[in-house]
Amino acid sequence: MAARRSNLLFFATVLALLAPLLALDIENLERLKANLHEIINLHSDEPHADENRENMHQGRANDPQQIQHRSFPKDCSEIPAGNPSGIYVIQPTGLHPIVVYCEMNATDGGWTVIQRNQQSTEITWAESWSTYKYGFGNVHTEYWLGTEYIHQISKQKVYQVRFVILDATNNTKFADYNLFSLEDESHGYRLRLGSYSGLAGDAMTTNSASTVHDNMKFSAKDLDQDTYSGNCASSYGGGWWYSACYSVRLNVKGSITWGSLCNGNCKASAILIKPASYC
């Protein structure tokens, strides 16, 4: 009987400790196949960037009550320097918390990863508009964060974007644009990019009207907003900012394309955003 009481007490204690975590309304936790125990800033002792120094010793960040009431960064640029890359909770203005992969090592870190894909992906990418809107995949491997979330993040500040391409010979190339934003859903999540720099080639903004992606609305298999007489998303793969039709195709199974760098045989891709830096 004493052993049974001890076990019941143990499980009650565990549930009490987990309750604040379970109460967290992380919208995309299941959609991106994340687990609470692997979210770095739920179990870190690091104070949040906007917490005052005098609060650093008032409680550990992994204390259940601290977790329940703490504030989360608006994007990965607000994760304190020195933290590892991995899965974090962020809370863009006006949204419930969401999980995302933060790249903390490349180019001063602080990048919010909004897309990752690889040639051997198990994801078909041939999803509906509503699925693209709120995201899908696996935050550990390949995923799309969600066009609505990307829009909400990008309207908080002035953002830049980095497209990371692993070409057919396993060389990593970057395409950077000094401005990045998505218009809201009523405007088709239209993509707006700034000036290009990098070694991957400008495949997003300087192509002909039939293959340009800048200033294009987002299209999915069940919502055609491209400039082609047919449906590019239905004909050529997953949702994207198609024109008529593409020079870049990253949301696709097995045929990742970036301009003349690799035509259907790119090994992997990622799209990263963070607030733009100005001198």
CSV table of N, CA and C in Angstrom, one decimal, residues 34-139:
chain,number,residue,atom,x,y,z
A,34,ALA,N,6.8,18.1,-33.6
A,34,ALA,CA,7.7,18.5,-32.5
A,34,ALA,C,7.3,17.9,-31.2
A,35,ASN,N,8.2,17.8,-30.3
A,35,ASN,CA,7.9,17.3,-28.9
A,35,ASN,C,8.3,18.4,-27.9
A,36,LEU,N,7.6,18.5,-26.9
A,36,LEU,CA,7.9,19.6,-25.9
A,36,LEU,C,9.3,19.4,-25.3
A,37,HIS,N,9.7,18.2,-25.1
A,37,HIS,CA,11.0,18.0,-24.4
A,37,HIS,C,12.2,18.5,-25.2
A,38,GLU,N,12.0,18.6,-26.5
A,38,GLU,CA,13.1,19.0,-27.4
A,38,GLU,C,13.1,20.5,-27.7
A,39,ILE,N,12.2,21.3,-27.2
A,39,ILE,CA,12.1,22.7,-27.5
A,39,ILE,C,13.1,23.4,-26.6
A,40,ILE,N,14.1,24.0,-27.2
A,40,ILE,CA,15.3,24.5,-26.4
A,40,ILE,C,14.9,25.6,-25.4
A,41,ASN,N,14.1,26.5,-25.8
A,41,ASN,CA,13.8,27.6,-24.9
A,41,ASN,C,12.6,27.4,-23.9
A,42,LEU,N,12.2,26.1,-23.8
A,42,LEU,CA,11.3,25.7,-22.7
A,42,LEU,C,12.1,25.1,-21.6
A,43,HIS,N,13.4,24.8,-21.9
A,43,HIS,CA,14.2,24.1,-20.9
A,43,HIS,C,15.5,24.7,-20.7
A,44,SER,N,15.6,26.0,-21.1
A,44,SER,CA,16.9,26.7,-21.0
A,44,SER,C,17.0,27.6,-19.8
A,45,ASP,N,18.1,27.8,-19.3
A,45,ASP,CA,18.3,28.7,-18.2
A,45,ASP,C,18.5,30.1,-18.7
A,46,GLU,N,18.7,30.3,-20.0
A,46,GLU,CA,18.9,31.6,-20.5
A,46,GLU,C,17.7,32.5,-20.4
A,47,PRO,N,17.9,33.8,-19.9
A,47,PRO,CA,16.8,34.7,-19.8
A,47,PRO,C,16.4,35.1,-21.2
A,48,HIS,N,15.1,35.5,-21.4
A,48,HIS,CA,14.7,36.0,-22.7
A,48,HIS,C,15.3,37.4,-22.9
A,49,ALA,N,15.5,37.8,-24.2
A,49,ALA,CA,16.2,39.0,-24.5
A,49,ALA,C,15.6,40.2,-23.9
A,50,ASP,N,14.3,40.2,-23.7
A,50,ASP,CA,13.6,41.4,-23.2
A,50,ASP,C,13.4,41.4,-21.7
A,51,GLU,N,14.0,40.4,-21.0
A,51,GLU,CA,13.9,40.3,-19.6
A,51,GLU,C,15.0,41.1,-18.9
A,52,ASN,N,14.6,41.8,-17.9
A,52,ASN,CA,15.6,42.7,-17.2
A,52,ASN,C,16.6,41.8,-16.5
A,53,ARG,N,17.9,42.3,-16.3
A,53,ARG,CA,18.9,41.5,-15.7
A,53,ARG,C,18.6,41.2,-14.2
A,54,GLU,N,17.8,42.1,-13.6
A,54,GLU,CA,17.5,41.9,-12.2
A,54,GLU,C,16.6,40.7,-12.0
A,55,ASN,N,15.9,40.2,-13.1
A,55,ASN,CA,15.0,39.1,-13.0
A,55,ASN,C,15.7,37.8,-13.3
A,56,MET,N,17.0,37.8,-13.6
A,56,MET,CA,17.7,36.6,-14.0
A,56,MET,C,17.8,35.5,-12.9
A,57,HIS,N,17.8,35.9,-11.6
A,57,HIS,CA,17.9,35.0,-10.6
A,57,HIS,C,16.6,34.8,-9.8
A,58,GLN,N,15.5,35.3,-10.4
A,58,GLN,CA,14.2,35.1,-9.6
A,58,GLN,C,13.6,33.8,-9.9
A,59,GLY,N,14.1,33.0,-10.8
A,59,GLY,CA,13.6,31.7,-11.1
A,59,GLY,C,14.2,31.1,-12.3
A,60,ARG,N,14.3,29.8,-12.3
A,60,ARG,CA,14.9,29.1,-13.5
A,60,ARG,C,13.9,29.1,-14.6
A,61,ALA,N,14.4,29.2,-15.8
A,61,ALA,CA,13.5,29.3,-17.0
A,61,ALA,C,12.7,28.0,-17.2
A,62,ASN,N,13.2,26.9,-16.6
A,62,ASN,CA,12.4,25.7,-16.8
A,62,ASN,C,11.5,25.4,-15.6
A,63,ASP,N,11.3,26.3,-14.7
A,63,ASP,CA,10.3,26.2,-13.7
A,63,ASP,C,9.0,26.3,-14.3
A,64,PRO,N,8.0,25.3,-14.0
A,64,PRO,CA,6.7,25.3,-14.6
A,64,PRO,C,6.0,26.6,-14.6
A,65,GLN,N,6.0,27.3,-13.5
A,65,GLN,CA,5.3,28.6,-13.4
A,65,GLN,C,5.9,29.6,-14.3
A,66,GLN,N,7.3,29.6,-14.4
A,66,GLN,CA,8.0,30.5,-15.3
A,66,GLN,C,7.6,30.2,-16.7
A,67,ILE,N,7.5,28.9,-17.1
A,67,ILE,CA,7.2,28.6,-18.5
A,67,ILE,C,5.8,29.0,-18.8
A,68,GLN,N,4.9,28.9,-17.9
A,68,GLN,CA,3.5,29.2,-18.1
A,68,GLN,C,3.3,30.7,-18.4
A,69,HIS,N,4.1,31.5,-17.8
A,69,HIS,CA,3.8,32.9,-17.8
A,69,HIS,C,4.9,33.7,-18.6
A,70,ARG,N,5.9,33.0,-19.1
A,70,ARG,CA,7.0,33.7,-19.7
A,70,ARG,C,6.6,34.3,-21.1
A,71,SER,N,7.3,35.2,-21.6
A,71,SER,CA,7.1,35.7,-22.9
A,71,SER,C,8.1,35.0,-23.9
A,72,PHE,N,7.7,34.9,-25.1
A,72,PHE,CA,8.6,34.2,-26.1
A,72,PHE,C,9.1,35.2,-27.1
A,73,PRO,N,10.2,34.9,-27.8
A,73,PRO,CA,10.7,35.9,-28.8
A,73,PRO,C,9.8,35.9,-30.0
A,74,LYS,N,9.8,37.1,-30.7
A,74,LYS,CA,9.0,37.3,-31.8
A,74,LYS,C,9.5,36.6,-33.1
A,75,ASP,N,10.8,36.3,-33.1
A,75,ASP,CA,11.4,35.5,-34.1
A,75,ASP,C,12.8,35.1,-33.6
A,76,CYS,N,13.5,34.3,-34.4
A,76,CYS,CA,14.7,33.7,-33.9
A,76,CYS,C,15.8,34.8,-33.7
A,77,SER,N,15.7,36.0,-34.2
A,77,SER,CA,16.7,37.0,-34.0
A,77,SER,C,16.7,37.5,-32.5
A,78,GLU,N,15.7,37.2,-31.8
A,78,GLU,CA,15.6,37.6,-30.4
A,78,GLU,C,16.1,36.5,-29.4
A,79,ILE,N,16.5,35.3,-30.0
A,79,ILE,CA,17.1,34.3,-29.2
A,79,ILE,C,18.5,34.8,-28.8
A,80,PRO,N,18.9,34.7,-27.5
A,80,PRO,CA,20.2,35.2,-27.0
A,80,PRO,C,21.3,34.6,-27.8
A,81,ALA,N,22.3,35.4,-28.1
A,81,ALA,CA,23.5,34.9,-28.8
A,81,ALA,C,24.2,33.8,-28.0
A,82,GLY,N,24.7,32.8,-28.7
A,82,GLY,CA,25.4,31.7,-28.0
A,82,GLY,C,24.5,30.5,-27.8
A,83,ASN,N,23.2,30.6,-28.1
A,83,ASN,CA,22.3,29.5,-28.0
A,83,ASN,C,22.5,28.6,-29.2
A,84,PRO,N,22.3,27.3,-29.1
A,84,PRO,CA,22.5,26.4,-30.3
A,84,PRO,C,21.4,26.5,-31.3
A,85,SER,N,21.6,26.1,-32.5
A,85,SER,CA,20.6,25.9,-33.5
A,85,SER,C,19.7,24.8,-33.0
A,86,GLY,N,18.4,24.9,-33.4
A,86,GLY,CA,17.5,23.8,-33.0
A,86,GLY,C,16.0,24.3,-32.9
A,87,ILE,N,15.2,23.6,-32.3
A,87,ILE,CA,13.7,23.9,-32.2
A,87,ILE,C,13.4,24.9,-31.1
A,88,TYR,N,12.8,25.9,-31.4
A,88,TYR,CA,12.4,27.0,-30.4
A,88,TYR,C,10.9,27.3,-30.5
A,89,VAL,N,10.4,27.8,-29.5
A,89,VAL,CA,9.0,28.5,-29.5
A,89,VAL,C,9.2,30.0,-29.8
A,90,ILE,N,8.5,30.5,-30.8
A,90,ILE,CA,8.5,31.9,-31.0
A,90,ILE,C,7.0,32.4,-30.9
A,91,GLN,N,6.8,33.6,-30.7
A,91,GLN,CA,5.4,34.1,-30.7
A,91,GLN,C,5.3,35.5,-31.5
A,92,PRO,N,5.1,35.4,-32.8
A,92,PRO,CA,5.0,36.6,-33.5
A,92,PRO,C,3.8,37.5,-33.0
A,93,THR,N,3.9,38.8,-33.2
A,93,THR,CA,2.8,39.7,-32.7
A,93,THR,C,1.5,39.3,-33.1
A,94,GLY,N,0.6,39.1,-32.2
A,94,GLY,CA,-0.8,38.8,-32.5
A,94,GLY,C,-1.1,37.3,-32.7
A,95,LEU,N,-0.1,36.4,-32.5
A,95,LEU,CA,-0.3,35.0,-32.7
A,95,LEU,C,-0.1,34.2,-31.4
A,96,HIS,N,-0.7,33.0,-31.4
A,96,HIS,CA,-0.3,32.1,-30.3
A,96,HIS,C,1.1,31.6,-30.6
A,97,PRO,N,1.8,31.1,-29.6
A,97,PRO,CA,3.2,30.5,-29.8
A,97,PRO,C,3.2,29.5,-30.9
A,98,ILE,N,4.3,29.4,-31.6
A,98,ILE,CA,4.5,28.4,-32.7
A,98,ILE,C,5.9,27.9,-32.5
A,99,VAL,N,6.2,26.6,-33.0
A,99,VAL,CA,7.5,26.1,-33.0
A,99,VAL,C,8.1,26.4,-34.4
A,100,VAL,N,9.5,26.5,-34.4
A,100,VAL,CA,10.2,26.8,-35.6
A,100,VAL,C,11.6,26.3,-35.4
A,101,TYR,N,12.4,26.1,-36.5
A,101,TYR,CA,13.8,25.8,-36.3
A,101,TYR,C,14.6,27.1,-36.5
A,102,CYS,N,15.4,27.4,-35.5
A,102,CYS,CA,16.3,28.6,-35.5
A,102,CYS,C,17.7,28.2,-35.9
A,103,GLU,N,18.2,28.8,-36.9
A,103,GLU,CA,19.6,28.6,-37.3
A,103,GLU,C,20.4,29.7,-36.6
A,104,MET,N,21.2,29.3,-35.6
A,104,MET,CA,21.9,30.2,-34.8
A,104,MET,C,23.4,30.3,-35.1
A,105,ASN,N,23.9,29.6,-36.1
A,105,ASN,CA,25.3,29.5,-36.4
A,105,ASN,C,25.7,30.3,-37.6
A,106,ALA,N,24.9,30.2,-38.7
A,106,ALA,CA,25.3,30.8,-40.0
A,106,ALA,C,25.2,32.4,-39.9
A,107,THR,N,26.2,33.0,-40.4
A,107,THR,CA,26.2,34.5,-40.5
A,107,THR,C,25.6,35.2,-39.3
A,108,ASP,N,26.2,35.1,-38.2
A,108,ASP,CA,25.8,35.8,-37.0
A,108,ASP,C,24.5,35.2,-36.4
A,109,GLY,N,23.9,34.2,-36.9
A,109,GLY,CA,22.8,33.5,-36.3
A,109,GLY,C,21.5,34.3,-36.4
A,110,GLY,N,20.5,33.9,-35.6
A,110,GLY,CA,19.2,34.6,-35.5
A,110,GLY,C,18.3,34.4,-36.7
A,111,TRP,N,18.5,33.4,-37.5
A,111,TRP,CA,17.7,33.1,-38.7
A,111,TRP,C,16.5,32.3,-38.3
A,112,THR,N,15.3,32.7,-38.7
A,112,THR,CA,14.1,31.9,-38.6
A,112,THR,C,13.9,31.1,-39.9
A,113,VAL,N,13.9,29.8,-39.8
A,113,VAL,CA,13.9,28.9,-41.0
A,113,VAL,C,12.4,28.7,-41.3
A,114,ILE,N,12.0,29.1,-42.5
A,114,ILE,CA,10.6,29.0,-42.9
A,114,ILE,C,10.4,27.8,-43.9
A,115,GLN,N,11.5,27.3,-44.4
A,115,GLN,CA,11.3,26.1,-45.3
A,115,GLN,C,12.6,25.3,-45.3
A,116,ARG,N,12.5,24.0,-45.3
A,116,ARG,CA,13.6,23.1,-45.6
A,116,ARG,C,13.1,21.9,-46.4
A,117,ASN,N,14.0,21.5,-47.3
A,117,ASN,CA,13.7,20.4,-48.2
A,117,ASN,C,14.9,19.7,-48.6
A,118,GLN,N,14.8,18.4,-49.0
A,118,GLN,CA,16.0,17.7,-49.5
A,118,GLN,C,15.5,16.7,-50.6
A,119,GLN,N,16.4,16.4,-51.5
A,119,GLN,CA,16.0,15.6,-52.6
A,119,GLN,C,15.3,14.3,-52.2
A,120,SER,N,15.7,13.7,-51.1
A,120,SER,CA,15.2,12.4,-50.7
A,120,SER,C,14.0,12.5,-49.8
A,121,THR,N,13.3,13.7,-49.8
A,121,THR,CA,12.2,13.9,-48.9
A,121,THR,C,11.1,12.9,-49.0
A,122,GLU,N,10.4,12.7,-47.9
A,122,GLU,CA,9.3,11.8,-47.9
A,122,GLU,C,8.0,12.6,-48.1
A,123,ILE,N,8.1,13.9,-48.0
A,123,ILE,CA,6.9,14.8,-48.2
A,123,ILE,C,6.6,14.9,-49.7
A,124,THR,N,5.3,14.9,-50.1
A,124,THR,CA,5.0,15.0,-51.5
A,124,THR,C,5.0,16.5,-51.9
A,125,TRP,N,4.7,17.4,-50.9
A,125,TRP,CA,4.6,18.8,-51.2
A,125,TRP,C,3.3,19.2,-52.0
A,126,ALA,N,2.6,18.3,-52.4
A,126,ALA,CA,1.4,18.6,-53.2
A,126,ALA,C,0.2,18.8,-52.3
A,127,GLU,N,0.2,19.8,-51.5
A,127,GLU,CA,-0.8,20.1,-50.5
A,127,GLU,C,-1.7,21.2,-50.9
A,128,SER,N,-2.8,21.3,-50.2
A,128,SER,CA,-3.9,22.3,-50.5
A,128,SER,C,-3.4,23.7,-50.0
A,129,TRP,N,-4.2,24.7,-50.4
A,129,TRP,CA,-4.0,26.0,-49.9
A,129,TRP,C,-4.0,26.1,-48.4
A,130,SER,N,-5.0,25.5,-47.8
A,130,SER,CA,-5.2,25.6,-46.3
A,130,SER,C,-4.0,24.9,-45.6
A,131,THR,N,-3.5,23.8,-46.2
A,131,THR,CA,-2.4,23.1,-45.6
A,131,THR,C,-1.1,24.0,-45.7
A,132,TYR,N,-0.9,24.6,-46.8
A,132,TYR,CA,0.2,25.5,-46.9
A,132,TYR,C,0.1,26.7,-46.0
A,133,LYS,N,-1.1,27.1,-45.8
A,133,LYS,CA,-1.4,28.3,-45.0
A,133,LYS,C,-0.9,28.1,-43.5
A,134,TYR,N,-1.1,27.0,-43.0
A,134,TYR,CA,-0.7,26.7,-41.6
A,134,TYR,C,0.5,25.8,-41.4
A,135,GLY,N,1.1,25.3,-42.5
A,135,GLY,CA,2.3,24.6,-42.4
A,135,GLY,C,2.1,23.1,-42.3
A,136,PHE,N,3.2,22.4,-42.6
A,136,PHE,CA,3.2,20.9,-42.6
A,136,PHE,C,4.7,20.4,-42.7
A,137,GLY,N,4.8,19.1,-42.4
A,137,GLY,CA,6.1,18.5,-42.5
A,137,GLY,C,6.7,18.1,-41.2
A,138,ASN,N,8.0,18.1,-41.1
A,138,ASN,CA,8.7,17.7,-39.9
A,138,ASN,C,9.8,18.7,-39.6
A,139,VAL,N,9.7,19.4,-38.5
A,139,VAL,CA,10.6,20.5,-38.2
A,139,VAL,C,12.0,20.0,-38.0
